[in-house]
Amino acid sequence: MTTIAHRLQAIHANLHEVEAEFGRQHSPVQLLAVSKSHSVASMIEAYEAGQRLFGENYLQECLSKQAFLKDYSIEWHFIGPIQSNKTQAIAQHFDWVHSVDRLKIAQRLNDARQGMQTPLNICLQVNISVEETKSGLHENEVESLANEIARLPHLTLRGLMAIPAPTKDKALQRTQFKKVHSIYQALQSQLNFDTLSMGMSEDYEAAIAEGSTMIRIGSAIFGARTYKQISEA
Ligand SMILES: *Cc1c(COP(=O)(O)O)cnc(C)c1O
């Protein structure tokens, strides 16, 4: 068995334990493999071990990978910051976008999705950290944007995504995820939400404890990233 297959197996085993511990057996957590900076060969190793959901942050990097992987039945998730001049390609080459935080971007994604067979699945990125610089909506802005996006015909609003400030403090991890979950819960029935995208390699257990439905795991599957991505201006 390859290293990547081994790591995936270990994560699934742990996932089952954590689901059982927090009473999540009946609402299992989906595993999104975040492959940014990792090779197509590594992605194929994960695929052959059963992984189907892949997340990428950078459009150009992902488009070249998709060209190699066009015969694989992968569900592609865009999870990085979105520049408005990239919306057309993102809408046409991905199944999901997790990082929507502006109406203008949502409208452009909607327009570009027109004519395709299925709507584009969307999560709104919520920013619960106090830092002003991070992308994402302030919690007070979530409801009105969600209502506007829910009306766009070529998008399906599935829920929320968050990237809390990284910390090794398990209690603080839980506190941050709890906050995102409460925003999610307040809107869930009104907007038919079914997806709460939160939890990464270092904090996914806390995220599951607080109601995550999709964890986004990179380094715990593929190993440390080998480069810092250069920005795509
Ligand atoms: C890179 C990235 C991840 C995965 O991070 P790891 O710590 O490697 O698991 C998850 N979500 C987003 C938005 C990312 O950019």
Coordinates of N, CA and C and ligand atoms in Angstrom, one line a residue:
M1 N 0.8 -1.2 0.0 CA 0.0 0.0 0.0 C 0.9 1.3 0.0
T2 N 0.5 2.3 -0.7 CA 1.3 3.5 -0.8 C 1.1 4.3 0.5
T3 N 2.0 5.2 0.7 CA 2.0 6.1 1.9 C 0.7 6.9 1.9
I4 N 0.2 7.4 0.7 CA -1.0 8.2 0.7 C -2.2 7.3 1.0
A5 N -2.2 6.1 0.5 CA -3.3 5.2 0.8 C -3.3 4.8 2.3
H6 N -2.2 4.7 2.9 CA -2.0 4.4 4.3 C -2.6 5.6 5.1
R7 N -2.2 6.8 4.8 CA -2.7 8.0 5.5 C -4.2 8.1 5.4
L8 N -4.7 7.9 4.2 CA -6.2 8.0 4.0 C -6.9 7.0 4.9
Q9 N -6.3 5.8 4.9 CA -6.9 4.7 5.7 C -6.9 5.1 7.2
A10 N -5.8 5.7 7.7 CA -5.7 6.1 9.1 C -6.7 7.3 9.4
I11 N -6.9 8.2 8.4 CA -7.8 9.3 8.6 C -9.3 8.7 8.7
H12 N -9.6 7.8 7.8 CA -11.0 7.3 7.8 C -11.2 6.5 9.1
A13 N -10.2 5.8 9.6 CA -10.4 5.1 10.9 C -10.6 6.1 12.0
N14 N -9.8 7.1 12.0 CA -10.0 8.1 13.1 C -11.3 8.9 12.9
L15 N -11.7 9.1 11.7 CA -13.0 9.8 11.4 C -14.1 9.0 12.0
H16 N -14.1 7.7 11.8 CA -15.2 6.8 12.3 C -15.2 6.9 13.9
E17 N -14.0 6.9 14.5 CA -14.0 7.0 15.9 C -14.5 8.3 16.4
V18 N -14.1 9.4 15.8 CA -14.6 10.7 16.2 C -16.1 10.8 16.0
E19 N -16.6 10.3 14.8 CA -18.0 10.3 14.6 C -18.8 9.6 15.7
A20 N -18.2 8.4 16.1 CA -18.9 7.7 17.1 C -18.9 8.4 18.4
E21 N -17.7 9.0 18.7 CA -17.6 9.7 20.0 C -18.6 10.9 20.1
F22 N -18.9 11.5 19.0 CA -19.7 12.7 19.1 C -21.1 12.4 18.5
G23 N -21.5 11.2 18.4 CA -22.8 10.8 18.0 C -23.1 11.2 16.5
R24 N -22.1 11.1 15.7 CA -22.3 11.6 14.3 C -22.4 10.4 13.3
Q25 N -22.7 9.2 13.8 CA -22.8 8.0 12.9 C -23.8 8.2 11.8
H26 N -24.9 8.9 12.2 CA -26.0 9.0 11.2 C -25.9 10.2 10.3
S27 N -24.9 11.0 10.5 CA -24.6 12.2 9.6 C -23.1 12.2 9.4
P28 N -22.7 11.2 8.6 CA -21.3 11.0 8.4 C -20.6 12.3 7.7
V29 N -19.3 12.4 8.0 CA -18.6 13.6 7.5 C -17.9 13.2 6.2
Q30 N -18.0 14.2 5.3 CA -17.3 13.9 4.0 C -15.9 14.4 4.1
L31 N -15.0 13.7 3.3 CA -13.6 14.0 3.3 C -13.2 14.6 2.0
L32 N -12.8 15.9 2.0 CA -12.3 16.6 0.8 C -10.8 16.6 0.9
A33 N -10.1 16.0 -0.2 CA -8.7 15.9 -0.2 C -8.1 17.2 -0.8
V34 N -7.4 18.0 -0.1 CA -6.9 19.3 -0.6 C -5.5 19.0 -1.2
S35 N -5.4 19.1 -2.5 CA -4.2 18.7 -3.2 C -3.4 19.8 -3.8
K36 N -3.6 21.0 -3.3 CA -2.8 22.2 -3.8 C -1.3 21.9 -3.6
S37 N -0.5 22.2 -4.6 CA 0.9 22.0 -4.5 C 1.4 20.6 -4.6
H38 N 0.4 19.6 -4.6 CA 0.8 18.2 -4.8 C 0.6 17.7 -6.2
S39 N 1.3 16.7 -6.6 CA 1.4 16.3 -8.0 C 0.1 15.5 -8.4
V40 N 0.0 15.4 -9.7 CA -1.1 14.6 -10.2 C -0.9 13.1 -9.8
A41 N 0.4 12.7 -9.7 CA 0.7 11.3 -9.3 C 0.2 11.0 -7.9
S42 N 0.4 12.0 -7.0 CA -0.2 11.8 -5.7 C -1.7 11.8 -5.6
M43 N -2.3 12.6 -6.5 CA -3.7 12.6 -6.5 C -4.3 11.3 -7.1
I44 N -3.6 10.7 -8.0 CA -4.0 9.4 -8.5 C -3.8 8.3 -7.5
E45 N -2.8 8.4 -6.7 CA -2.7 7.5 -5.5 C -3.9 7.6 -4.6
A46 N -4.3 8.8 -4.3 CA -5.4 9.0 -3.4 C -6.7 8.4 -4.1
Y47 N -6.8 8.7 -5.4 CA -8.0 8.3 -6.2 C -8.1 6.7 -6.1
E48 N -6.9 6.1 -6.4 CA -6.9 4.7 -6.4 C -7.2 4.1 -5.0
A49 N -7.0 4.9 -4.0 CA -7.4 4.4 -2.6 C -8.9 4.8 -2.3
G50 N -9.6 5.3 -3.3 CA -11.0 5.5 -3.2 C -11.4 7.0 -3.0
Q51 N -10.5 7.9 -3.0 CA -10.8 9.3 -2.8 C -11.4 9.9 -4.1
R52 N -12.6 10.6 -4.0 CA -13.2 11.2 -5.1 C -13.4 12.7 -5.1
L53 N -13.4 13.3 -3.9 CA -13.6 14.7 -3.7 C -12.2 15.4 -3.6
F54 N -11.8 16.3 -4.5 CA -10.6 17.0 -4.4 C -10.8 18.5 -4.3
G55 N -10.0 19.1 -3.5 CA -10.1 20.6 -3.4 C -8.8 21.3 -3.8
E56 N -9.0 22.4 -4.5 CA -7.8 23.1 -5.0 C -8.0 24.6 -4.8
N57 N -6.9 25.3 -4.6 CA -7.0 26.7 -4.3 C -6.6 27.7 -5.4
Y58 N -5.9 27.2 -6.4 CA -5.4 28.1 -7.5 C -5.8 27.6 -8.8
L59 N -6.5 28.5 -9.5 CA -7.1 28.1 -10.8 C -6.2 27.5 -11.8
Q60 N -5.1 28.2 -12.1 CA -4.2 27.7 -13.2 C -3.6 26.3 -12.8
E61 N -3.2 26.2 -11.6 CA -2.6 24.9 -11.1 C -3.7 23.8 -11.3
C62 N -4.9 24.1 -11.0 CA -5.9 23.1 -11.0 C -6.3 22.7 -12.5
L63 N -6.4 23.8 -13.3 CA -6.7 23.5 -14.7 C -5.7 22.5 -15.4
S64 N -4.5 22.7 -15.1 CA -3.5 21.8 -15.7 C -3.6 20.4 -15.1
K65 N -3.9 20.3 -13.9 CA -4.2 19.0 -13.3 C -5.4 18.3 -13.9
Q66 N -6.5 19.1 -14.1 CA -7.7 18.6 -14.6 C -7.5 18.0 -16.0
A67 N -6.6 18.7 -16.8 CA -6.3 18.2 -18.1 C -5.8 16.7 -18.1
F68 N -4.9 16.5 -17.1 CA -4.3 15.1 -16.9 C -5.4 14.2 -16.4
L69 N -6.3 14.7 -15.6 CA -7.2 13.8 -14.9 C -8.6 13.7 -15.5
K70 N -8.7 14.1 -16.8 CA -10.1 14.2 -17.3 C -10.8 12.9 -17.4
D71 N -10.1 11.8 -17.4 CA -10.8 10.5 -17.4 C -11.2 9.9 -16.1
Y72 N -10.9 10.7 -15.0 CA -11.2 10.2 -13.6 C -12.5 10.9 -13.2
S73 N -13.3 10.1 -12.5 CA -14.5 10.8 -12.0 C -14.3 11.5 -10.7
I74 N -13.8 12.7 -10.8 CA -13.5 13.5 -9.6 C -14.5 14.5 -9.4
E75 N -14.9 14.8 -8.2 CA -15.7 16.0 -7.9 C -14.8 17.1 -7.5
W76 N -14.7 18.2 -8.2 CA -13.8 19.2 -8.0 C -14.3 20.4 -7.2
H77 N -13.6 20.7 -6.1 CA -14.0 21.8 -5.2 C -13.0 23.0 -5.3
F78 N -13.5 24.2 -5.5 CA -12.6 25.3 -5.5 C -12.7 25.9 -4.1
I79 N -11.5 26.1 -3.4 CA -11.6 26.5 -2.0 C -10.7 27.7 -1.8
G80 N -10.1 28.3 -2.8 CA -9.2 29.5 -2.6 C -9.9 30.8 -2.9
P81 N -9.2 31.9 -2.6 CA -9.7 33.2 -2.9 C -10.1 33.4 -4.4
I82 N -11.1 34.1 -4.7 CA -11.7 34.2 -6.0 C -11.5 35.6 -6.6
Q83 N -10.7 35.7 -7.6 CA -10.6 37.0 -8.4 C -11.7 37.0 -9.4
S84 N -12.3 38.2 -9.6 CA -13.5 38.3 -10.5 C -13.1 37.9 -11.9
N85 N -11.9 38.1 -12.4 CA -11.6 37.7 -13.7 C -11.4 36.2 -13.9
K86 N -11.5 35.4 -12.8 CA -11.4 34.0 -12.9 C -12.7 33.3 -12.7
T87 N -13.8 34.0 -12.5 CA -15.1 33.4 -12.2 C -15.6 32.5 -13.3
Q88 N -15.4 33.0 -14.6 CA -15.9 32.2 -15.7 C -15.3 30.8 -15.7
A89 N -14.0 30.7 -15.6 CA -13.3 29.4 -15.6 C -13.7 28.6 -14.4
I90 N -13.8 29.2 -13.2 CA -14.1 28.5 -12.0 C -15.5 27.9 -12.2
A91 N -16.5 28.7 -12.7 CA -17.8 28.2 -12.8 C -17.9 27.0 -13.7
Q92 N -17.0 27.0 -14.7 CA -17.1 26.0 -15.8 C -16.3 24.7 -15.5
H93 N -15.4 24.8 -14.5 CA -14.5 23.7 -14.3 C -14.6 23.1 -12.9
F94 N -15.5 23.6 -12.1 CA -15.6 23.0 -10.8 C -17.1 22.6 -10.5
D95 N -17.2 21.7 -9.5 CA -18.6 21.3 -9.1 C -19.0 22.1 -7.9
W96 N -18.1 22.5 -7.1 CA -18.3 23.3 -5.9 C -17.4 24.5 -5.8
V97 N -17.9 25.6 -5.1 CA -17.0 26.7 -4.7 C -17.3 27.0 -3.3
H98 N -16.3 26.9 -2.4 CA -16.5 27.1 -1.0 C -16.2 28.5 -0.5
S99 N -15.6 29.3 -1.3 CA -15.0 30.6 -0.8 C -15.7 31.8 -1.4
V100 N -17.1 31.8 -1.5 CA -17.8 32.9 -2.0 C -18.1 33.9 -0.8
D101 N -17.7 35.1 -1.0 CA -18.0 36.1 0.1 C -18.5 37.4 -0.4
R102 N -18.9 37.5 -1.7 CA -19.4 38.8 -2.3 C -20.5 38.5 -3.3
L103 N -21.5 39.3 -3.3 CA -22.6 39.1 -4.3 C -22.1 39.2 -5.7
K104 N -21.2 40.1 -6.0 CA -20.7 40.3 -7.4 C -20.1 39.0 -7.9
I105 N -19.3 38.4 -7.0 CA -18.7 37.1 -7.4 C -19.7 36.0 -7.7
A106 N -20.7 36.0 -6.8 CA -21.8 35.0 -6.9 C -22.5 35.2 -8.2
Q107 N -22.8 36.5 -8.6 CA -23.5 36.7 -9.8 C -22.7 36.3 -11.0
R108 N -21.4 36.6 -11.0 CA -20.6 36.2 -12.1 C -20.5 34.7 -12.3
L109 N -20.4 34.0 -11.1 CA -20.4 32.5 -11.2 C -21.7 32.0 -11.8
N110 N -22.8 32.6 -11.3 CA -24.1 32.2 -11.8 C -24.2 32.4 -13.3
D111 N -23.8 33.6 -13.8 CA -23.9 33.9 -15.2 C -23.1 32.9 -16.0
A112 N -21.9 32.6 -15.5 CA -21.0 31.7 -16.3 C -21.5 30.2 -16.2
R113 N -22.3 29.9 -15.3 CA -22.8 28.5 -15.1 C -24.0 28.2 -16.0
Q114 N -24.6 29.3 -16.5 CA -25.8 29.1 -17.4 C -25.4 28.2 -18.5
G115 N -26.4 27.3 -18.9 CA -26.1 26.4 -20.0 C -25.5 25.1 -19.6
M116 N -25.0 25.0 -18.4 CA -24.4 23.8 -18.0 C -25.5 22.9 -17.3
Q117 N -25.2 21.6 -17.2 CA -26.3 20.7 -16.9 C -26.7 20.8 -15.4
T118 N -25.8 21.1 -14.5 CA -26.2 21.2 -13.1 C -25.8 22.5 -12.5
P119 N -26.5 23.0 -11.5 CA -26.1 24.2 -10.9 C -24.7 24.0 -10.2
L120 N -24.0 25.1 -9.9 CA -22.8 25.1 -9.2 C -23.1 25.2 -7.7
N121 N -22.5 24.2 -6.9 CA -22.7 24.2 -5.5 C -21.8 25.2 -4.8
I122 N -22.5 26.0 -3.9 CA -21.8 27.1 -3.3 C -21.8 27.0 -1.7
C123 N -20.7 27.4 -1.1 CA -20.7 27.7 0.3 C -20.2 29.1 0.5
L124 N -20.8 29.8 1.5 CA -20.4 31.1 1.8 C -19.3 31.0 2.8
Q125 N -18.2 31.8 2.6 CA -17.1 31.8 3.6 C -17.3 32.8 4.6
V126 N -17.3 32.3 5.9 CA -17.6 33.2 7.0 C -16.3 33.4 7.8
N127 N -16.1 34.6 8.2 CA -14.9 35.0 8.9 C -15.2 35.3 10.4
I128 N -14.8 34.3 11.3 CA -15.2 34.6 12.7 C -14.0 35.1 13.5
S129 N -12.8 35.2 12.8 CA -11.7 35.7 13.5 C -11.7 37.3 13.6
V130 N -11.0 37.8 14.5 CA -11.1 39.3 14.7 C -10.2 40.0 13.7
E131 N -9.3 39.3 13.1 CA -8.4 40.0 12.1 C -9.2 40.5 10.9
E132 N -8.9 41.8 10.6 CA -9.7 42.4 9.5 C -9.2 41.9 8.1
T133 N -8.0 41.4 8.0 CA -7.4 41.1 6.7 C -8.0 39.8 6.0
K134 N -8.4 38.9 6.8 CA -8.8 37.6 6.2 C -10.0 37.7 5.4
S135 N -10.1 36.9 4.3 CA -11.3 36.9 3.5 C -12.5 36.2 4.3
G136 N -13.7 36.5 3.8 CA -14.9 35.9 4.4 C -15.8 37.0 4.9
L137 N -17.1 36.6 5.1 CA -18.1 37.5 5.6 C -18.1 37.6 7.1
H138 N -18.4 38.8 7.5 CA -18.7 39.0 8.9 C -20.0 38.3 9.2
E139 N -20.2 37.8 10.5 CA -21.4 37.0 10.7 C -22.7 37.8 10.5
N140 N -22.6 39.1 10.7 CA -23.8 40.0 10.4 C -24.2 40.1 9.0
E141 N -23.3 39.7 8.1 CA -23.5 39.9 6.7 C -24.0 38.6 6.0
V142 N -24.0 37.5 6.8 CA -24.2 36.2 6.1 C -25.6 36.0 5.7
E143 N -26.6 36.4 6.5 CA -28.0 36.1 6.2 C -28.4 36.8 4.9
S144 N -28.1 38.1 4.8 CA -28.6 38.9 3.6 C -28.0 38.4 2.4
L145 N -26.7 38.1 2.4 CA -26.0 37.6 1.2 C -26.6 36.2 0.8
A146 N -26.8 35.4 1.9 CA -27.3 34.0 1.6 C -28.7 34.1 0.9
N147 N -29.5 35.0 1.4 CA -30.8 35.2 0.7 C -30.7 35.6 -0.7
E148 N -29.8 36.5 -1.0 CA -29.7 37.0 -2.4 C -29.1 35.8 -3.3
I149 N -28.2 35.1 -2.8 CA -27.6 34.0 -3.6 C -28.5 32.9 -3.8
A150 N -29.4 32.6 -2.8 CA -30.4 31.6 -2.9 C -31.3 31.8 -4.1
R151 N -31.4 33.0 -4.5 CA -32.3 33.3 -5.7 C -31.6 33.1 -7.0
L152 N -30.3 32.9 -7.1 CA -29.6 32.8 -8.4 C -29.9 31.4 -8.9
P153 N -30.4 31.3 -10.1 CA -30.9 30.0 -10.6 C -29.8 29.0 -11.0
H154 N -28.6 29.4 -11.2 CA -27.6 28.5 -11.7 C -26.6 28.1 -10.5
L155 N -27.0 28.6 -9.3 CA -26.2 28.2 -8.1 C -27.1 27.5 -7.2
T156 N -26.5 26.5 -6.4 CA -27.2 25.9 -5.3 C -26.4 26.2 -4.0
L157 N -27.0 27.0 -3.2 CA -26.3 27.4 -1.9 C -26.5 26.2 -0.9
R158 N -25.3 25.6 -0.6 CA -25.3 24.4 0.2 C -25.0 24.7 1.7
G159 N -24.3 25.8 2.0 CA -24.0 26.1 3.4 C -22.9 27.0 3.6
L160 N -22.1 26.8 4.6 CA -21.0 27.7 5.0 C -19.7 27.0 5.1
M161 N -18.7 27.8 4.9 CA -17.3 27.4 5.0 C -16.5 28.3 6.0
A162 N -15.6 27.8 6.7 CA -14.8 28.7 7.6 C -13.4 28.2 7.7
I163 N -12.5 29.1 7.9 CA -11.1 28.8 8.2 C -10.7 29.6 9.4
P164 N -11.0 29.1 10.6 CA -10.6 29.8 11.8 C -9.1 30.0 12.0
A165 N -8.7 31.0 12.8 CA -7.3 31.2 13.1 C -6.7 29.9 13.6
P166 N -5.6 29.4 13.0 CA -5.0 28.2 13.5 C -4.5 28.3 14.9
T167 N -4.8 27.2 15.7 CA -4.3 27.2 17.1 C -4.2 25.7 17.5
K168 N -3.2 25.4 18.3 CA -3.1 24.0 18.9 C -4.0 23.8 20.1
D169 N -4.5 24.9 20.6 CA -5.4 24.8 21.8 C -6.8 24.2 21.4
K170 N -7.0 22.9 21.8 CA -8.2 22.2 21.4 C -9.5 22.9 21.9
A171 N -9.4 23.5 23.0 CA -10.6 24.2 23.5 C -10.9 25.4 22.7
L172 N -9.9 26.1 22.3 CA -10.1 27.3 21.5 C -10.6 26.9 20.1
Q173 N -10.0 25.8 19.6 CA -10.5 25.2 18.3 C -12.1 25.0 18.4
R174 N -12.5 24.3 19.4 CA -13.9 24.0 19.6 C -14.7 25.3 19.7
T175 N -14.2 26.3 20.5 CA -14.9 27.6 20.6 C -15.2 28.2 19.2
Q176 N -14.1 28.2 18.4 CA -14.2 28.9 17.1 C -15.2 28.2 16.2
F177 N -15.1 26.8 16.2 CA -16.0 26.1 15.3 C -17.5 26.2 15.8
K178 N -17.6 26.2 17.2 CA -19.0 26.3 17.7 C -19.7 27.6 17.2
K179 N -18.9 28.7 17.1 CA -19.4 29.9 16.6 C -19.9 29.8 15.2
V180 N -19.1 29.2 14.4 CA -19.5 29.0 13.0 C -20.8 28.1 12.9
H181 N -20.8 27.1 13.7 CA -22.0 26.2 13.7 C -23.2 26.9 14.1
S182 N -23.1 27.8 15.1 CA -24.3 28.5 15.5 C -24.9 29.4 14.4
I183 N -24.0 30.0 13.6 CA -24.4 30.8 12.5 C -25.1 29.9 11.4
Y184 N -24.5 28.8 11.2 CA -25.0 27.8 10.3 C -26.4 27.3 10.7
Q185 N -26.5 27.0 12.0 CA -27.8 26.4 12.5 C -28.9 27.4 12.4
A186 N -28.6 28.7 12.6 CA -29.6 29.7 12.6 C -30.3 29.9 11.2
L187 N -29.5 29.5 10.2 CA -30.0 29.7 8.8 C -30.4 28.4 8.1
Q188 N -30.0 27.3 8.8 CA -30.1 25.9 8.1 C -31.5 25.6 7.5
S189 N -32.5 25.7 8.3 CA -33.8 25.3 7.8 C -34.4 26.3 6.8
Q190 N -34.2 27.5 7.1 CA -34.7 28.6 6.2 C -34.1 28.4 4.8
L191 N -32.8 28.1 4.7 CA -32.1 28.1 3.4 C -31.7 26.6 3.0
N192 N -32.3 25.6 3.6 CA -32.0 24.2 3.2 C -30.5 23.9 3.2
F193 N -29.7 24.4 4.1 CA -28.3 24.1 4.2 C -28.1 22.7 4.5
D194 N -27.1 22.0 3.9 CA -26.7 20.7 4.3 C -25.2 20.5 4.4
T195 N -24.5 21.6 4.2 CA -23.0 21.5 4.2 C -22.4 22.6 5.1
L196 N -21.6 22.1 6.1 CA -20.8 22.9 6.9 C -19.3 22.5 6.7
S197 N -18.6 23.3 5.9 CA -17.2 22.9 5.5 C -16.2 23.5 6.5
M198 N -15.8 22.7 7.4 CA -14.8 23.2 8.3 C -14.0 22.1 8.9
G199 N -12.7 22.4 9.2 CA -11.8 21.4 9.8 C -10.7 21.1 8.8
M200 N -9.4 21.2 9.2 CA -8.3 20.9 8.4 C -7.4 19.9 9.1
S201 N -6.2 19.6 8.6 CA -5.4 18.5 9.2 C -5.2 18.7 10.7
E202 N -5.0 19.9 11.2 CA -4.7 20.1 12.6 C -5.9 20.2 13.5
D203 N -7.1 20.4 12.9 CA -8.2 20.7 13.8 C -9.5 20.0 13.4
Y204 N -9.4 19.0 12.6 CA -10.7 18.4 12.1 C -11.5 17.7 13.2
E205 N -10.8 17.2 14.2 CA -11.6 16.5 15.2 C -12.5 17.5 16.0
A206 N -11.9 18.6 16.3 CA -12.7 19.7 17.0 C -13.9 20.1 16.0
A207 N -13.6 20.2 14.7 CA -14.6 20.6 13.8 C -15.8 19.6 13.7
I208 N -15.4 18.3 13.7 CA -16.5 17.3 13.7 C -17.3 17.4 15.0
A209 N -16.6 17.5 16.1 CA -17.3 17.7 17.4 C -18.3 18.8 17.4
E210 N -18.0 19.8 16.6 CA -18.9 21.0 16.5 C -19.8 21.0 15.3
G211 N -19.9 19.9 14.6 CA -21.0 19.8 13.6 C -20.5 19.9 12.2
S212 N -19.2 19.9 11.9 CA -18.8 19.9 10.5 C -19.4 18.8 9.7
T213 N -19.7 19.0 8.4 CA -20.2 17.9 7.6 C -19.1 17.6 6.5
M214 N -18.1 18.5 6.3 CA -17.1 18.2 5.3 C -15.8 18.8 5.8
I215 N -14.8 17.9 6.0 CA -13.5 18.4 6.4 C -12.6 18.5 5.2
R216 N -11.7 19.4 5.2 CA -10.8 19.7 4.1 C -9.4 19.4 4.5
I217 N -8.9 18.2 4.0 CA -7.6 17.7 4.6 C -6.5 17.7 3.5
G218 N -5.4 18.4 3.7 CA -4.3 18.4 2.8 C -3.1 17.7 3.3
S219 N -2.3 18.3 4.2 CA -1.0 17.7 4.6 C -1.2 16.3 5.3
A220 N -2.2 16.1 6.0 CA -2.4 14.8 6.6 C -2.6 13.6 5.6
I221 N -2.9 14.0 4.4 CA -3.0 13.0 3.3 C -1.8 13.0 2.4
F222 N -1.4 14.2 2.0 CA -0.3 14.3 1.0 C 1.0 14.6 1.5
G223 N 1.1 14.9 2.8 CA 2.4 15.3 3.4 C 2.5 16.8 3.3
A224 N 3.7 17.3 3.8 CA 3.9 18.8 3.8 C 3.9 19.4 2.4
R225 N 3.4 20.5 2.3 CA 3.4 21.2 1.0 C 4.8 21.6 0.6
T226 N 5.2 21.4 -0.6 CA 6.6 21.6 -1.0 C 6.9 23.0 -1.4
Y227 N 5.9 23.8 -1.7 CA 6.2 25.2 -2.1 C 5.1 26.1 -1.5
K228 N 5.5 27.3 -1.3 CA 4.4 28.3 -1.0 C 3.9 28.8 -2.4
Q229 N 2.6 28.7 -2.6 CA 2.1 29.0 -3.9 C 2.4 30.5 -4.3
I230 N 2.9 30.8 -5.4 CA 3.1 32.1 -5.9 C 1.7 32.6 -6.3
S231 N 1.4 33.9 -6.1 CA 0.1 34.4 -6.4 C -0.1 34.5 -7.9
E232 N -1.4 34.4 -8.3 CA -1.7 34.4 -9.7 C -2.3 35.8 -10.0
A233 N -1.5 36.7 -10.1 CA -2.0 38.1 -10.4 C -2.7 38.2 -11.7
Ligands
LIG1 C1 -4.7 24.3 2.3 C2 -6.1 24.3 2.7 C3 -6.6 23.3 3.5 C4 -5.8 22.0 3.9 O1 -4.9 22.4 4.9 P1 -4.1 21.3 5.7 O2 -3.7 22.0 6.9 O3 -2.9 20.9 4.8 O4 -5.0 20.1 5.9 C5 -8.0 23.3 3.8 N1 -8.7 24.4 3.5 C6 -8.2 25.4 2.8 C7 -9.1 26.6 2.5 C8 -6.9 25.5 2.4 O5 -6.4 26.5 1.8

